[in-house]
Amino acid sequence: IKLNDKRSYKQESQGKRRVLQGMRIGAARAGAKAARRALGVELPLKSAWPALGAAPPTPVLSCEALAATAGARTLFADLSLQLGRERLAVRGPNGSGKTTLVEIALGLRQPARGRARCDTSRVGYIAQNGANWRLDDSVVERLAAQRDAPSPAGIAAILHAHRFPLALADRPLATLSPGERVRAALVCLGHRRPAPELLVLDEPTQDLDFVGLAALEAVLAAWPGGLLVVSHDPEFLAAIGVSRSLAL
């Protein structure tokens, strides 16, 4: 009788345990589905960028009869260029002077001849491998400093709109990989005040994996301003809407 009582109690306990376990598993599955639905919400990429308004009549940068040399070799000569919110690629073999031209146009280097003017307040620049963004600040800190009333939810929404991994957003920019740093710099530039009208990117696809490249293409395709891009990749340039090129 005692053994039968214990057996009955054990069977009842196991039955209750199975019911409770089933309820917990069901709740966990429902929570996972709700989380997947929440994560699956894709904000329009255009909402990640600021509205720029009407374009001013003056170009962002202009170059007149530029010439540059490397030792005894002439890289380019008599090069003139004006750029505002247009999209232009700079192409050419290694050593042809692409980075040199960008640095001269931005006022970071003096030309051998000619003159360059640039309104740096209207430009966002990311050097090769994001070298000029090796900073101790994180993306979260930069975004918080650029907003009047920063909130964790608002910053998280910005990062999600740019498809930037939240796990990387709290790390110092200097500790990110070159590809991650380029994407992080774009997020920060997109929410700078005043917003840049022209993004200047030197080999932005270098060191990007397939997922990073796809995210970069989507974000730049939605960018409302101008682009000056140094790149060897015609498919990337077509994906971001760059149809004009300057060959060195």
mmCIF file of C-alpha atoms in Angstrom, residues 47-225:
data_model
loop_
_atom_site.group_PDB
_atom_site.id
_atom_site.type_symbol
_atom_site.label_atom_id
_atom_site.label_comp_id
_atom_site.label_asym_id
_atom_site.label_seq_id
_atom_site.Cartn_x
_atom_site.Cartn_y
_atom_site.Cartn_z
ATOM 1 C CA SER A 47 15.377 57.494 -42.306
ATOM 2 C CA ALA A 48 18.957 56.856 -41.173
ATOM 3 C CA TRP A 49 20.189 59.982 -42.960
ATOM 4 C CA PRO A 50 19.346 63.637 -42.282
ATOM 5 C CA ALA A 51 17.365 65.818 -44.672
ATOM 6 C CA LEU A 52 19.870 68.113 -46.365
ATOM 7 C CA GLY A 53 17.542 70.747 -47.777
ATOM 8 C CA ALA A 54 18.288 72.818 -50.857
ATOM 9 C CA ALA A 55 21.841 72.710 -52.200
ATOM 10 C CA PRO A 56 23.825 75.979 -51.866
ATOM 11 C CA PRO A 57 24.957 77.548 -55.155
ATOM 12 C CA THR A 58 28.666 77.238 -54.338
ATOM 13 C CA PRO A 59 30.429 73.871 -54.815
ATOM 14 C CA VAL A 60 31.675 71.978 -51.781
ATOM 15 C CA LEU A 61 35.141 71.655 -53.302
ATOM 16 C CA SER A 62 36.836 72.986 -56.427
ATOM 17 C CA CYS A 63 40.218 72.332 -58.001
ATOM 18 C CA GLU A 64 41.864 74.512 -60.644
ATOM 19 C CA ALA A 65 44.713 73.283 -62.862
ATOM 20 C CA LEU A 66 46.099 70.959 -60.200
ATOM 21 C CA ALA A 67 49.390 69.147 -60.639
ATOM 22 C CA ALA A 68 51.048 66.650 -58.304
ATOM 23 C CA THR A 69 54.366 64.841 -58.389
ATOM 24 C CA ALA A 70 55.978 61.858 -56.659
ATOM 25 C CA GLY A 71 59.715 62.397 -56.829
ATOM 26 C CA ALA A 72 60.571 63.011 -60.478
ATOM 27 C CA ARG A 73 57.296 61.470 -61.690
ATOM 28 C CA THR A 74 54.227 63.567 -62.524
ATOM 29 C CA LEU A 75 51.065 61.971 -61.137
ATOM 30 C CA PHE A 76 48.624 64.322 -62.866
ATOM 31 C CA ALA A 77 48.633 67.828 -64.312
ATOM 32 C CA ASP A 78 46.121 70.514 -65.346
ATOM 33 C CA LEU A 79 43.336 68.762 -63.461
ATOM 34 C CA SER A 80 40.246 70.888 -62.746
ATOM 35 C CA LEU A 81 37.186 69.729 -60.856
ATOM 36 C CA GLN A 82 34.096 71.068 -59.080
ATOM 37 C CA LEU A 83 31.895 68.925 -56.883
ATOM 38 C CA GLY A 84 28.820 69.472 -54.753
ATOM 39 C CA ARG A 85 26.162 66.822 -54.290
ATOM 40 C CA GLU A 86 27.146 64.846 -57.374
ATOM 41 C CA ARG A 87 28.576 61.333 -57.275
ATOM 42 C CA LEU A 88 32.027 60.791 -58.745
ATOM 43 C CA ALA A 89 34.510 57.928 -58.621
ATOM 44 C CA VAL A 90 38.285 58.359 -58.818
ATOM 45 C CA ARG A 91 39.813 55.351 -60.552
ATOM 46 C CA GLY A 92 43.276 54.298 -61.632
ATOM 47 C CA PRO A 93 46.072 51.829 -60.929
ATOM 48 C CA ASN A 94 48.010 51.783 -57.674
ATOM 49 C CA GLY A 95 50.401 54.703 -57.466
ATOM 50 C CA SER A 96 48.467 56.837 -59.958
ATOM 51 C CA GLY A 97 47.755 59.542 -57.370
ATOM 52 C CA LYS A 98 44.145 58.838 -56.306
ATOM 53 C CA THR A 99 44.727 59.389 -52.584
ATOM 54 C CA THR A 100 47.017 62.319 -53.367
ATOM 55 C CA LEU A 101 44.240 63.993 -55.365
ATOM 56 C CA VAL A 102 41.723 63.483 -52.550
ATOM 57 C CA GLU A 103 44.104 64.916 -49.938
ATOM 58 C CA ILE A 104 44.907 67.939 -52.122
ATOM 59 C CA ALA A 105 41.210 68.562 -52.788
ATOM 60 C CA LEU A 106 40.498 68.479 -49.030
ATOM 61 C CA GLY A 107 43.384 70.817 -48.208
ATOM 62 C CA LEU A 108 45.405 68.124 -46.441
ATOM 63 C CA ARG A 109 48.297 68.330 -48.914
ATOM 64 C CA GLN A 110 49.747 71.071 -51.104
ATOM 65 C CA PRO A 111 49.746 70.626 -54.897
ATOM 66 C CA ALA A 112 52.830 71.097 -57.034
ATOM 67 C CA ARG A 113 50.809 73.621 -59.034
ATOM 68 C CA GLY A 114 47.254 74.900 -59.087
ATOM 69 C CA ARG A 115 44.760 75.711 -56.373
ATOM 70 C CA ALA A 116 42.191 73.755 -54.369
ATOM 71 C CA ARG A 117 39.339 75.121 -52.275
ATOM 72 C CA CYS A 118 37.187 73.080 -49.908
ATOM 73 C CA ASP A 119 34.470 73.985 -47.396
ATOM 74 C CA THR A 120 35.394 71.378 -44.794
ATOM 75 C CA SER A 121 32.248 72.075 -42.747
ATOM 76 C CA ARG A 122 30.262 70.522 -45.619
ATOM 77 C CA VAL A 123 32.502 67.447 -46.023
ATOM 78 C CA GLY A 124 32.706 64.106 -44.232
ATOM 79 C CA TYR A 125 35.996 62.301 -44.881
ATOM 80 C CA ILE A 126 36.967 58.692 -44.240
ATOM 81 C CA ALA A 127 40.545 57.831 -45.157
ATOM 82 C CA GLN A 128 41.721 54.419 -46.298
ATOM 83 C CA ASN A 129 41.021 51.791 -43.584
ATOM 84 C CA GLY A 130 39.343 54.548 -41.564
ATOM 85 C CA ALA A 131 42.802 55.699 -40.463
ATOM 86 C CA ASN A 132 41.563 59.177 -39.511
ATOM 87 C CA TRP A 133 38.909 57.571 -37.274
ATOM 88 C CA ARG A 134 41.246 55.642 -34.950
ATOM 89 C CA LEU A 135 39.721 57.261 -31.873
ATOM 90 C CA ASP A 136 39.291 56.342 -28.217
ATOM 91 C CA ASP A 137 35.578 57.219 -28.407
ATOM 92 C CA SER A 138 32.947 54.610 -29.240
ATOM 93 C CA VAL A 139 30.118 55.061 -31.733
ATOM 94 C CA VAL A 140 27.672 55.362 -28.830
ATOM 95 C CA GLU A 141 29.749 58.141 -27.244
ATOM 96 C CA ARG A 142 30.067 60.018 -30.536
ATOM 97 C CA LEU A 143 26.338 59.802 -31.232
ATOM 98 C CA ALA A 144 25.468 60.883 -27.689
ATOM 99 C CA ALA A 145 27.745 63.925 -27.998
ATOM 100 C CA GLN A 146 26.105 64.909 -31.299
ATOM 101 C CA ARG A 147 22.491 64.809 -30.026
ATOM 102 C CA ASP A 148 20.672 67.362 -27.883
ATOM 103 C CA ALA A 149 18.814 64.794 -25.775
ATOM 104 C CA PRO A 150 20.572 61.440 -26.198
ATOM 105 C CA SER A 151 18.745 58.326 -25.043
ATOM 106 C CA PRO A 152 19.766 54.661 -25.245
ATOM 107 C CA ALA A 153 16.614 53.842 -27.220
ATOM 108 C CA GLY A 154 17.248 56.651 -29.727
ATOM 109 C CA ILE A 155 20.865 55.653 -30.261
ATOM 110 C CA ALA A 156 19.882 51.985 -30.626
ATOM 111 C CA ALA A 157 17.331 52.987 -33.279
ATOM 112 C CA ILE A 158 20.026 54.861 -35.224
ATOM 113 C CA LEU A 159 22.383 51.878 -35.101
ATOM 114 C CA HIS A 160 19.629 49.517 -36.215
ATOM 115 C CA ALA A 161 18.653 51.812 -39.099
ATOM 116 C CA HIS A 162 22.279 51.739 -40.279
ATOM 117 C CA ARG A 163 22.455 47.971 -39.707
ATOM 118 C CA PHE A 164 25.463 48.479 -37.455
ATOM 119 C CA PRO A 165 26.078 45.650 -34.931
ATOM 120 C CA LEU A 166 25.138 46.721 -31.409
ATOM 121 C CA ALA A 167 27.961 44.574 -30.012
ATOM 122 C CA LEU A 168 30.525 46.858 -31.692
ATOM 123 C CA ALA A 169 28.912 50.173 -30.838
ATOM 124 C CA ASP A 170 30.337 50.358 -27.296
ATOM 125 C CA ARG A 171 33.925 49.591 -28.301
ATOM 126 C CA PRO A 172 36.515 52.327 -28.953
ATOM 127 C CA LEU A 173 36.766 53.042 -32.673
ATOM 128 C CA ALA A 174 40.507 52.378 -32.506
ATOM 129 C CA THR A 175 39.846 48.740 -31.549
ATOM 130 C CA LEU A 176 37.556 47.975 -34.502
ATOM 131 C CA SER A 177 38.733 46.318 -37.685
ATOM 132 C CA PRO A 178 39.289 48.653 -40.668
ATOM 133 C CA GLY A 179 36.014 47.578 -42.285
ATOM 134 C CA GLU A 180 34.067 47.992 -39.047
ATOM 135 C CA ARG A 181 35.672 51.392 -38.475
ATOM 136 C CA VAL A 182 34.617 52.651 -41.925
ATOM 137 C CA ARG A 183 31.017 51.671 -41.249
ATOM 138 C CA ALA A 184 31.162 53.218 -37.764
ATOM 139 C CA ALA A 185 32.529 56.472 -39.170
ATOM 140 C CA LEU A 186 29.647 56.623 -41.663
ATOM 141 C CA VAL A 187 27.144 56.289 -38.814
ATOM 142 C CA CYS A 188 28.814 59.141 -36.925
ATOM 143 C CA LEU A 189 29.074 61.375 -40.005
ATOM 144 C CA GLY A 190 25.437 60.790 -40.891
ATOM 145 C CA HIS A 191 24.383 62.364 -37.592
ATOM 146 C CA ARG A 192 26.973 65.121 -37.345
ATOM 147 C CA ARG A 193 25.735 68.679 -36.977
ATOM 148 C CA PRO A 194 25.812 70.320 -39.421
ATOM 149 C CA ALA A 195 25.313 67.281 -41.629
ATOM 150 C CA PRO A 196 27.905 66.880 -44.406
ATOM 151 C CA GLU A 197 26.779 67.414 -47.991
ATOM 152 C CA LEU A 198 29.651 65.462 -49.533
ATOM 153 C CA LEU A 199 31.162 62.190 -48.321
ATOM 154 C CA VAL A 200 34.739 61.524 -49.408
ATOM 155 C CA LEU A 201 35.650 57.835 -49.098
ATOM 156 C CA ASP A 202 39.058 56.371 -49.927
ATOM 157 C CA GLU A 203 38.776 52.650 -50.788
ATOM 158 C CA PRO A 204 35.803 52.076 -48.442
ATOM 159 C CA THR A 205 35.291 48.426 -49.476
ATOM 160 C CA GLN A 206 38.777 47.332 -48.466
ATOM 161 C CA ASP A 207 38.696 44.679 -45.690
ATOM 162 C CA LEU A 208 34.896 44.318 -45.826
ATOM 163 C CA ASP A 209 33.292 40.876 -45.827
ATOM 164 C CA PHE A 210 30.208 40.086 -47.912
ATOM 165 C CA VAL A 211 27.749 41.125 -45.186
ATOM 166 C CA GLY A 212 29.619 44.370 -44.481
ATOM 167 C CA LEU A 213 29.815 45.191 -48.185
ATOM 168 C CA ALA A 214 26.077 44.647 -48.661
ATOM 169 C CA ALA A 215 25.290 46.881 -45.669
ATOM 170 C CA LEU A 216 27.659 49.596 -46.937
ATOM 171 C CA GLU A 217 26.111 49.515 -50.416
ATOM 172 C CA ALA A 218 22.600 49.825 -49.012
ATOM 173 C CA VAL A 219 23.497 52.726 -46.723
ATOM 174 C CA LEU A 220 25.411 54.691 -49.387
ATOM 175 C CA ALA A 221 22.703 54.097 -52.004
ATOM 176 C CA ALA A 222 20.253 55.829 -49.639
ATOM 177 C CA TRP A 223 22.675 58.684 -48.853
ATOM 178 C CA PRO A 224 21.035 61.960 -50.060
ATOM 179 C CA GLY A 225 24.238 63.955 -50.615
#
